[in-house]
Each structure stands twice: as structure tokens, then as C-alpha cells.
PDB file of C-alpha atoms in Angstrom:
ATOM      1  CA  MET B  15      -2.767 -34.409 -27.443  1.00 46.00           C
ATOM      2  CA  PRO B  16      -4.350 -31.032 -26.527  1.00 58.00           C
ATOM      3  CA  THR B  17      -3.392 -27.956 -28.521  1.00 76.00           C
ATOM      4  CA  SER B  18      -1.089 -25.597 -26.619  1.00 88.00           C
ATOM      5  CA  ILE B  19      -2.010 -21.898 -26.747  1.00 91.00           C
ATOM      6  CA  THR B  20       0.110 -19.147 -25.209  1.00 91.00           C
ATOM      7  CA  ILE B  21      -1.243 -15.726 -24.250  1.00 92.00           C
ATOM      8  CA  THR B  22       1.438 -13.135 -23.489  1.00 90.00           C
ATOM      9  CA  SER B  23       2.112  -9.393 -23.321  1.00 85.00           C
ATOM     10  CA  GLU B  24       4.465  -8.036 -25.956  1.00 80.00           C
ATOM     11  CA  PHE B  25       7.000  -5.246 -25.473  1.00 73.00           C
ATOM     12  CA  SER B  26       4.667  -2.877 -27.353  1.00 72.00           C
ATOM     13  CA  GLY B  27       2.022  -3.416 -24.662  1.00 75.00           C
ATOM     14  CA  SER B  28      -0.260  -5.493 -26.869  1.00 83.00           C
ATOM     15  CA  VAL B  29      -1.573  -8.876 -25.706  1.00 91.00           C
ATOM     16  CA  VAL B  30      -1.092 -11.697 -28.212  1.00 91.00           C
ATOM     17  CA  ALA B  31      -2.435 -15.259 -28.325  1.00 92.00           C
ATOM     18  CA  LYS B  32      -0.409 -17.781 -30.346  1.00 89.00           C
ATOM     19  CA  GLY B  33      -1.096 -21.400 -31.189  1.00 89.00           C
ATOM     20  CA  ALA B  34      -4.835 -21.183 -31.964  1.00 88.00           C
ATOM     21  CA  THR B  35      -4.605 -22.822 -35.367  1.00 86.00           C
ATOM     22  CA  ASP B  36      -7.969 -24.581 -35.379  1.00 90.00           C
ATOM     23  CA  ASP B  37     -11.366 -22.958 -35.881  1.00 90.00           C
ATOM     24  CA  LEU B  38     -12.776 -23.651 -32.403  1.00 92.00           C
ATOM     25  CA  SER B  39      -9.914 -22.013 -30.473  1.00 92.00           C
ATOM     26  CA  ALA B  40      -9.900 -19.088 -32.924  1.00 92.00           C
ATOM     27  CA  GLN B  41     -13.639 -18.631 -32.435  1.00 92.00           C
ATOM     28  CA  LEU B  42     -13.291 -18.632 -28.647  1.00 93.00           C
ATOM     29  CA  LEU B  43     -10.530 -16.017 -28.769  1.00 93.00           C
ATOM     30  CA  ARG B  44     -12.567 -13.788 -31.061  1.00 92.00           C
ATOM     31  CA  HIS B  45     -15.565 -14.191 -28.764  1.00 92.00           C
ATOM     32  CA  ALA B  46     -13.406 -13.057 -25.818  1.00 91.00           C
ATOM     33  CA  GLY B  47     -12.402  -9.881 -27.686  1.00 92.00           C
ATOM     34  CA  PHE B  48      -9.221 -10.768 -29.602  1.00 94.00           C
ATOM     35  CA  LYS B  49      -8.766  -9.682 -33.213  1.00 91.00           C
ATOM     36  CA  GLN B  50      -7.666 -12.427 -35.577  1.00 91.00           C
ATOM     37  CA  ILE B  51      -4.692 -11.786 -37.875  1.00 87.00           C
ATOM     38  CA  ASP B  52      -3.756 -14.054 -40.790  1.00 83.00           C
ATOM     39  CA  ASP B  53      -0.570 -13.148 -42.648  1.00 78.00           C
ATOM     40  CA  TRP B  54       2.724 -14.704 -43.653  1.00 76.00           C
ATOM     41  CA  HIS B  55       3.559 -15.114 -39.941  1.00 72.00           C
ATOM     42  CA  GLY B  56       0.557 -17.430 -39.661  1.00 75.00           C
ATOM     43  CA  ARG B  57      -2.613 -17.110 -37.602  1.00 82.00           C
ATOM     44  CA  ARG B  58      -2.518 -15.245 -34.334  1.00 86.00           C
ATOM     45  CA  HIS B  59      -4.846 -13.155 -32.188  1.00 91.00           C
ATOM     46  CA  ARG B  60      -4.108  -9.740 -30.729  1.00 91.00           C
ATOM     47  CA  LEU B  61      -5.577  -7.018 -28.556  1.00 91.00           C
ATOM     48  CA  PRO B  62      -4.995  -3.418 -29.683  1.00 84.00           C
ATOM     49  CA  THR B  63      -2.224  -1.569 -27.831  1.00 80.00           C
ATOM     50  CA  THR B  64      -4.835   1.042 -26.866  1.00 81.00           C
ATOM     51  CA  THR B  65      -6.765  -1.508 -24.814  1.00 84.00           C
ATOM     52  CA  PRO B  66      -6.727  -0.415 -21.118  1.00 85.00           C
ATOM     53  CA  LEU B  67      -4.645  -2.610 -18.849  1.00 83.00           C
ATOM     54  CA  ALA B  68      -7.561  -3.769 -16.714  1.00 83.00           C
ATOM     55  CA  GLU B  69      -9.493  -4.717 -19.859  1.00 88.00           C
ATOM     56  CA  GLN B  70      -6.495  -6.629 -21.221  1.00 89.00           C
ATOM     57  CA  VAL B  71      -6.353  -8.693 -18.048  1.00 89.00           C
ATOM     58  CA  ALA B  72     -10.116  -9.337 -18.081  1.00 89.00           C
ATOM     59  CA  ILE B  73     -10.156 -10.407 -21.753  1.00 92.00           C
ATOM     60  CA  ALA B  74      -7.078 -12.618 -21.474  1.00 92.00           C
ATOM     61  CA  SER B  75      -8.396 -14.323 -18.332  1.00 92.00           C
ATOM     62  CA  HIS B  76     -11.834 -14.899 -19.887  1.00 92.00           C
ATOM     63  CA  ALA B  77     -10.276 -16.317 -23.042  1.00 92.00           C
ATOM     64  CA  ALA B  78      -8.097 -18.660 -20.985  1.00 92.00           C
ATOM     65  CA  GLU B  79     -11.120 -19.893 -19.001  1.00 91.00           C
ATOM     66  CA  MET B  80     -13.088 -20.710 -22.150  1.00 92.00           C
ATOM     67  CA  LEU B  81     -10.128 -22.414 -23.801  1.00 92.00           C
ATOM     68  CA  ARG B  82      -9.385 -24.512 -20.722  1.00 91.00           C
ATOM     69  CA  ALA B  83     -13.046 -25.539 -20.560  1.00 90.00           C
ATOM     70  CA  ALA B  84     -12.665 -26.724 -24.165  1.00 90.00           C
ATOM     71  CA  ARG B  85      -9.663 -28.812 -23.021  1.00 89.00           C
ATOM     72  CA  TYR B  86      -6.916 -26.677 -24.546  1.00 91.00           C
ATOM     73  CA  ASP B  87      -3.531 -26.429 -22.835  1.00 91.00           C
ATOM     74  CA  ILE B  88      -3.198 -22.724 -21.914  1.00 91.00           C
ATOM     75  CA  THR B  89      -0.132 -20.751 -20.837  1.00 90.00           C
ATOM     76  CA  LEU B  90      -1.075 -17.442 -19.208  1.00 90.00           C
ATOM     77  CA  PRO B  91       1.332 -15.253 -17.173  1.00 87.00           C
ATOM     78  CA  PRO B  92       0.205 -14.136 -13.695  1.00 84.00           C
ATOM     79  CA  SER B  93       0.085 -10.519 -14.878  1.00 82.00           C
ATOM     80  CA  LEU B  94      -2.821 -11.421 -17.198  1.00 86.00           C
ATOM     81  CA  ASP B  95      -4.600 -13.833 -14.874  1.00 83.00           C
ATOM     82  CA  THR B  96      -7.246 -12.314 -12.601  1.00 78.00           C
ATOM     83  CA  ALA B  97      -7.297 -15.485 -10.507  1.00 72.00           C
ATOM     84  CA  ARG B  98      -3.602 -15.048  -9.618  1.00 67.00           C
ATOM     85  CA  MET B  99      -3.613 -11.294  -9.049  1.00 58.00           C
ATOM     86  CA  SER B 100      -4.131 -10.142  -5.476  1.00 52.00           C
ATOM     87  CA  PRO B 101      -6.118  -8.237  -4.536  1.00 52.00           C
ATOM     88  CA  PRO B 102      -8.351  -7.994  -7.623  1.00 49.00           C
ATOM     89  CA  ALA B 103      -8.830  -4.557  -9.155  1.00 47.00           C
ATOM     90  CA  HIS B 104     -12.513  -4.323  -8.231  1.00 55.00           C
ATOM     91  CA  ALA B 105     -11.626  -4.582  -4.526  1.00 59.00           C
ATOM     92  CA  LEU B 106     -10.762  -0.862  -4.573  1.00 68.00           C
ATOM     93  CA  GLY B 107     -14.268   0.114  -5.624  1.00 71.00           C
ATOM     94  CA  SER B 108     -14.438   3.510  -7.285  1.00 77.00           C
ATOM     95  CA  TYR B 109     -10.692   4.160  -6.979  1.00 81.00           C
ATOM     96  CA  ALA B 110      -9.984   3.169 -10.582  1.00 82.00           C
ATOM     97  CA  ALA B 111      -6.598   4.910 -10.771  1.00 85.00           C
ATOM     98  CA  GLY B 112      -5.378   3.097  -7.656  1.00 85.00           C
ATOM     99  CA  ALA B 113      -6.638  -0.189  -9.107  1.00 82.00           C
ATOM    100  CA  GLU B 114      -4.651   0.399 -12.293  1.00 85.00           C
ATOM    101  CA  ILE B 115      -1.453   1.098 -10.363  1.00 87.00           C
ATOM    102  CA  LEU B 116      -2.098  -1.926  -8.168  1.00 85.00           C
ATOM    103  CA  SER B 117      -2.376  -3.992 -11.328  1.00 83.00           C
ATOM    104  CA  ILE B 118       0.979  -2.618 -12.493  1.00 86.00           C
ATOM    105  CA  THR B 119       2.470  -3.552  -9.118  1.00 87.00           C
ATOM    106  CA  ASP B 120       1.190  -7.116  -9.571  1.00 85.00           C
ATOM    107  CA  GLN B 121       2.798  -7.251 -12.993  1.00 84.00           C
ATOM    108  CA  ILE B 122       6.108  -6.056 -11.551  1.00 86.00           C
ATOM    109  CA  ARG B 123       6.034  -8.687  -8.826  1.00 85.00           C
ATOM    110  CA  ALA B 124       5.076 -11.399 -11.307  1.00 81.00           C
ATOM    111  CA  ALA B 125       7.756 -10.488 -13.869  1.00 79.00           C
ATOM    112  CA  GLU B 126       9.663 -13.622 -14.832  1.00 78.00           C
ATOM    113  CA  ASP B 127      12.294 -11.881 -16.986  1.00 81.00           C
ATOM    114  CA  VAL B 128      13.814  -8.457 -17.589  1.00 83.00           C
ATOM    115  CA  ALA B 129      11.597  -7.764 -20.621  1.00 82.00           C
ATOM    116  CA  SER B 130       8.415  -8.325 -18.576  1.00 81.00           C
ATOM    117  CA  LEU B 131       9.730  -6.146 -15.765  1.00 85.00           C
ATOM    118  CA  GLN B 132      10.651  -3.383 -18.217  1.00 84.00           C
ATOM    119  CA  ARG B 133       7.172  -3.429 -19.777  1.00 84.00           C
ATOM    120  CA  ALA B 134       5.495  -3.129 -16.384  1.00 84.00           C
ATOM    121  CA  VAL B 135       7.808  -0.372 -15.143  1.00 88.00           C
ATOM    122  CA  GLY B 136       7.241   1.477 -18.406  1.00 86.00           C
ATOM    123  CA  HIS B 137       3.617   2.033 -17.386  1.00 87.00           C
ATOM    124  CA  LEU B 138       4.968   4.018 -14.436  1.00 89.00           C
ATOM    125  CA  LEU B 139       7.836   5.904 -16.051  1.00 87.00           C
ATOM    126  CA  HIS B 140       6.757   6.749 -19.584  1.00 87.00           C
ATOM    127  CA  PRO B 141       7.580  10.481 -19.891  1.00 86.00           C
ATOM    128  CA  GLU B 142       4.204  11.377 -21.437  1.00 86.00           C
ATOM    129  CA  HIS B 143       1.713   8.680 -20.505  1.00 85.00           C
ATOM    130  CA  GLY B 144       3.233   7.045 -17.421  1.00 87.00           C
ATOM    131  CA  ALA B 145       1.524   6.943 -14.048  1.00 90.00           C
ATOM    132  CA  LEU B 146       4.104   9.236 -12.414  1.00 92.00           C
ATOM    133  CA  GLU B 147       3.527  11.949 -15.021  1.00 92.00           C
ATOM    134  CA  ARG B 148      -0.237  11.707 -14.542  1.00 92.00           C
ATOM    135  CA  VAL B 149       0.164  12.003 -10.761  1.00 94.00           C
ATOM    136  CA  ARG B 150       2.475  15.008 -11.163  1.00 94.00           C
ATOM    137  CA  GLU B 151      -0.033  16.756 -13.418  1.00 94.00           C
ATOM    138  CA  ALA B 152      -2.901  16.013 -11.031  1.00 94.00           C
ATOM    139  CA  LEU B 153      -1.059  17.459  -8.028  1.00 95.00           C
ATOM    140  CA  GLU B 154      -0.064  20.536  -9.989  1.00 94.00           C
ATOM    141  CA  ALA B 155      -3.658  21.029 -11.175  1.00 94.00           C
ATOM    142  CA  ALA B 156      -4.957  20.607  -7.622  1.00 94.00           C
ATOM    143  CA  GLY B 157      -2.697  23.397  -6.390  1.00 93.00           C
ATOM    144  CA  GLU B 158      -3.776  25.708  -9.192  1.00 94.00           C
ATOM    145  CA  GLN B 159      -7.422  24.962  -8.518  1.00 94.00           C
ATOM    146  CA  VAL B 160      -7.052  25.710  -4.814  1.00 94.00           C
ATOM    147  CA  ASN B 161      -5.609  29.104  -5.737  1.00 91.00           C
ATOM    148  CA  ASP B 162      -8.474  29.769  -8.126  1.00 92.00           C
ATOM    149  CA  LEU B 163     -11.113  28.906  -5.532  1.00 93.00           C
ATOM    150  CA  ASP B 164      -9.569  30.695  -2.551  1.00 92.00           C
ATOM    151  CA  ASP B 165      -6.784  33.281  -2.729  1.00 88.00           C
ATOM    152  CA  ASP B 166      -6.193  32.934   1.007  1.00 91.00           C
ATOM    153  CA  ALA B 167      -5.443  29.210   0.756  1.00 92.00           C
ATOM    154  CA  TYR B 168      -2.059  29.850  -0.828  1.00 90.00           C
ATOM    155  CA  ALA B 169      -0.288  27.726   1.781  1.00 94.00           C
ATOM    156  CA  LEU B 170      -2.318  24.649   0.827  1.00 94.00           C
ATOM    157  CA  ALA B 171      -1.810  25.420  -2.861  1.00 92.00           C
ATOM    158  CA  ASP B 172       1.942  25.585  -2.262  1.00 94.00           C
ATOM    159  CA  ARG B 173       1.901  22.191  -0.566  1.00 95.00           C
ATOM    160  CA  PHE B 174       0.320  20.631  -3.645  1.00 95.00           C
ATOM    161  CA  GLY B 175       2.910  22.424  -5.766  1.00 94.00           C
ATOM    162  CA  PHE B 176       5.748  21.074  -3.621  1.00 95.00           C
ATOM    163  CA  ALA B 177       4.318  17.554  -3.882  1.00 95.00           C
ATOM    164  CA  SER B 178       4.199  17.916  -7.662  1.00 94.00           C
ATOM    165  CA  GLU B 179       7.866  18.947  -7.655  1.00 94.00           C
ATOM    166  CA  PHE B 180       8.763  15.932  -5.517  1.00 94.00           C
ATOM    167  CA  VAL B 181       7.195  13.611  -8.131  1.00 93.00           C
ATOM    168  CA  SER B 182       9.100  15.492 -10.838  1.00 92.00           C
ATOM    169  CA  SER B 183      12.325  14.849  -8.896  1.00 92.00           C
ATOM    170  CA  ALA B 184      11.454  11.157  -8.746  1.00 91.00           C
ATOM    171  CA  GLN B 185      11.006  11.150 -12.518  1.00 89.00           C
ATOM    172  CA  SER B 186      14.402  12.831 -12.979  1.00 90.00           C
ATOM    173  CA  GLU B 187      16.008  10.247 -10.678  1.00 90.00           C
ATOM    174  CA  LEU B 188      14.704   7.419 -12.868  1.00 89.00           C
ATOM    175  CA  VAL B 189      15.084   9.018 -16.288  1.00 85.00           C
ATOM    176  CA  ASP B 190      17.871   6.630 -17.376  1.00 82.00           C
ATOM    177  CA  SER B 191      16.510   3.551 -15.649  1.00 83.00           C
ATOM    178  CA  GLU B 192      15.075   2.017 -18.855  1.00 78.00           C
ATOM    179  CA  ALA B 193      18.531   1.599 -20.358  1.00 78.00           C
ATOM    180  CA  GLU B 194      19.881   0.245 -17.073  1.00 84.00           C
ATOM    181  CA  LEU B 195      16.999  -2.213 -16.782  1.00 81.00           C
ATOM    182  CA  ARG B 196      18.027  -3.771 -20.084  1.00 78.00           C
ATOM    183  CA  ARG B 197      21.407  -4.530 -18.529  1.00 81.00           C
ATOM    184  CA  VAL B 198      19.925  -6.192 -15.431  1.00 78.00           C
ATOM    185  CA  GLY B 199      21.221  -9.754 -15.249  1.00 67.00           C
ATOM    186  CA  ALA B 200      23.728  -9.214 -18.074  1.00 66.00           C
ATOM    187  CA  ALA B 201      26.664  -8.831 -15.673  1.00 55.00           C
ATOM    188  CA  SER B 202      25.881 -12.022 -13.770  1.00 49.00           C
ATOM    189  CA  THR B 203      25.381 -13.897 -17.068  1.00 49.00           C
ATOM    190  CA  SER B 204      28.746 -12.669 -18.364  1.00 48.00           C
ATOM    191  CA  TYR B 205      30.427 -13.615 -15.080  1.00 47.00           C
ATOM    192  CA  SER B 206      28.882 -17.061 -15.226  1.00 48.00           C
ATOM    193  CA  ALA B 207      30.027 -17.557 -18.826  1.00 49.00           C
ATOM    194  CA  ALA B 208      33.551 -16.372 -18.011  1.00 50.00           C
ATOM    195  CA  ARG B 209      33.700 -18.662 -14.988  1.00 56.00           C
ATOM    196  CA  THR B 210      32.586 -21.587 -17.134  1.00 51.00           C
ATOM    197  CA  VAL B 211      35.354 -20.842 -19.640  1.00 49.00           C
ATOM    198  CA  ARG B 212      37.908 -20.652 -16.826  1.00 56.00           C
ATOM    199  CA  ASP B 213      36.688 -23.968 -15.429  1.00 54.00           C
ATOM    200  CA  TYR B 214      36.969 -25.660 -18.805  1.00 48.00           C
ATOM    201  CA  ARG B 215      40.409 -24.127 -19.404  1.00 53.00           C
ATOM    202  CA  GLY B 216      41.579 -25.199 -15.970  1.00 55.00           C
ATOM    203  CA  ALA B 217      40.324 -28.716 -16.584  1.00 48.00           C
ATOM    204  CA  ALA B 218      42.094 -28.832 -19.939  1.00 48.00           C
ATOM    205  CA  LEU B 219      45.408 -27.630 -18.499  1.00 51.00           C
ATOM    206  CA  ALA B 220      45.281 -29.748 -15.353  1.00 51.00           C
ATOM    207  CA  THR B 221      47.595 -32.764 -15.224  1.00 51.00           C
ATOM    208  CA  SER B 222      45.689 -36.031 -15.217  1.00 49.00           C
ATOM    209  CA  PRO B 223      46.097 -38.548 -12.322  1.00 53.00           C
ATOM    210  CA  ALA B 224      47.573 -41.031 -14.797  1.00 51.00           C
ATOM    211  CA  ALA B 225      50.219 -38.527 -15.864  1.00 52.00           C
ATOM    212  CA  ASN B 226      51.062 -37.787 -12.230  1.00 58.00           C
ATOM    213  CA  GLN B 227      51.377 -41.509 -11.541  1.00 60.00           C
ATOM    214  CA  ALA B 228      53.647 -41.888 -14.561  1.00 54.00           C
ATOM    215  CA  LYS B 229      55.905 -39.102 -13.279  1.00 56.00           C
ATOM    216  CA  VAL B 230      56.118 -40.773  -9.865  1.00 54.00           C
ATOM    217  CA  SER B 231      56.939 -44.140 -11.451  1.00 56.00           C
ATOM    218  CA  SER B 232      59.593 -42.573 -13.675  1.00 56.00           C
ATOM    219  CA  ALA B 233      61.269 -40.826 -10.769  1.00 55.00           C
ATOM    220  CA  SER B 234      61.193 -44.010  -8.718  1.00 55.00           C
ATOM    221  CA  GLY B 235      62.763 -46.007 -11.563  1.00 55.00           C
ATOM    222  CA  SER B 236      65.569 -43.483 -11.949  1.00 53.00           C
ATOM    223  CA  GLN B 237      66.303 -43.641  -8.264  1.00 53.00           C
ATOM    224  CA  THR B 238      66.341 -47.461  -8.342  1.00 50.00           C
ATOM    225  CA  ALA B 239      68.729 -47.509 -11.285  1.00 49.00           C
ATOM    226  CA  SER B 240      71.260 -45.419  -9.360  1.00 51.00           C
ATOM    227  CA  LEU B 241      71.455 -47.991  -6.521  1.00 50.00           C
ATOM    228  CA  THR B 242      74.037 -50.813  -6.285  1.00 52.00           C
ATOM    229  CA  PRO B 243      72.938 -54.477  -6.166  1.00 51.00           C
ATOM    230  CA  THR B 244      73.095 -54.236  -2.400  1.00 51.00           C
ATOM    231  CA  GLY B 245      70.536 -51.526  -2.449  1.00 51.00           C
ATOM    232  CA  HIS B 246      72.959 -48.741  -1.514  1.00 52.00           C
ATOM    233  CA  PRO B 247      74.176 -45.909  -3.652  1.00 54.00           C
ATOM    234  CA  PRO B 248      77.754 -46.465  -5.015  1.00 56.00           C
ATOM    235  CA  ARG B 249      80.556 -44.968  -2.991  1.00 56.00           C
ATOM    236  CA  ALA B 250      83.071 -42.674  -4.572  1.00 54.00           C
ATOM    237  CA  ALA B 251      86.342 -44.372  -5.562  1.00 54.00           C
ATOM    238  CA  THR B 252      89.262 -43.812  -3.159  1.00 54.00           C
ATOM    239  CA  PRO B 253      92.220 -42.318  -5.012  1.00 57.00           C
ATOM    240  CA  ARG B 254      95.443 -44.391  -4.986  1.00 56.00           C
ATOM    241  CA  ARG B 255      98.454 -43.105  -3.218  1.00 50.00           C
TER     242      ARG B 255
END
């Protein structure tokens, strides 16, 4: 039976490979760029959290290809698989920043649970290192540079400044979204659990068909007992005069 190896992204942003317990799979992961860790948790392989996103995807995909060629059973999420990401990052040529954001978009679309979605969105909304903050800074710097190069181009500089403020407003609008993301799906899960409890309680309290039949039979017997041998109910006695 082939060894099963899972490569995933953790909440910290690091990519981890688990299940490579034999020497061959461990060697292939190290060759791809993973660092091997052996501690009381067991053997696992990890990429540093400082590894750029595009490089994480490239290393994870390359490792998966080599392991599959060696007949290992590999689980790799779409967000780390270059073959399942569309379009690939290199399709944008020299626009590296756009390629990175496109990769984040692919991760968002491929998110299979709230934790994966939160990790991907975090690359956009992190207050210091997120993509929105970098875009805001770039627009602000562009406006300042226009002013430095041409005092008469103040109108264009102002437009860059306004755009920077718009991005800042977007950041303010989403400042509490991380906490709300953690609650995504919780309400529907609670509703489903409550509905299940109600269904079980209703089933427990419901009268069984056999009990209903017994009630009908009992009522019918009582009615039969009150009839005379002729099948009619007894008439009231006529008082004597």
C-alpha cells in the first residue's frame, strides 16, 4: 500500500509536509526545498514562513510531482498546486505584484474551509504586511513623487492621494473582518445541531402507531360494552305512576 503524504498550508503561513516517514520520501522533500524536522512530534518537513508565496507553490508542486513519480499517494490543496491554478503566475510576465495577488485570489477561490479562507484573506488585510497596505503606500508615494518632480502637477498628485485614501477606507471597512470570518459557518452549524435535537426530541415525544391503535381499540371496546345484546344502547327506565 503506498505511503500517504499530505502537503498543506498552516495558519502561520508555513507549508508543511506530513507522512514522509521513510528515507526516500524525506530525501525527495529535502531535495525540493523542505527543511526536515525531527522532534517529539515525529518527522515532518516545513518551509520557512518567510518563503514567498509564489516560491511556496513552486516548491510544494515540485515535491508533489517527484513523490507521485515515486508512487507515493499525495494530497495537495489547489492553492499549492501550479497545475490547478489558473492562470499561472508567469502568465503576467514582469508584473510580479499582480501575479502574487492573482495567486492569493486563487487561494481564496480554492479555500475548502474557513481556516484556509482566513489565511488567504490575511495576505490581503494584514495591517502591516498585507497587499492593501502595500498598495496604499505605493499610491501615496506616487503622489508625493509627482509633487517632487513637478510642482505644477498638483492635480495629478492629489488624485494619487485620493486613491490612497480610498484604499485606507477599504482597510477601515474590513478591520474587524478577521474575527467575523472565524464565525463564518458557525451559525448554520448551530442551527443544524439545534434542528437535529428538536427532531430527536419530537421523535421521542411522538405517540407511536401501536399506541394510537391501542387507544382506538380501547375506545371501541368501551363503546361496545355500553351496548345492549341487541346492539342498541339501553333506554332509560320509565318511572312508575
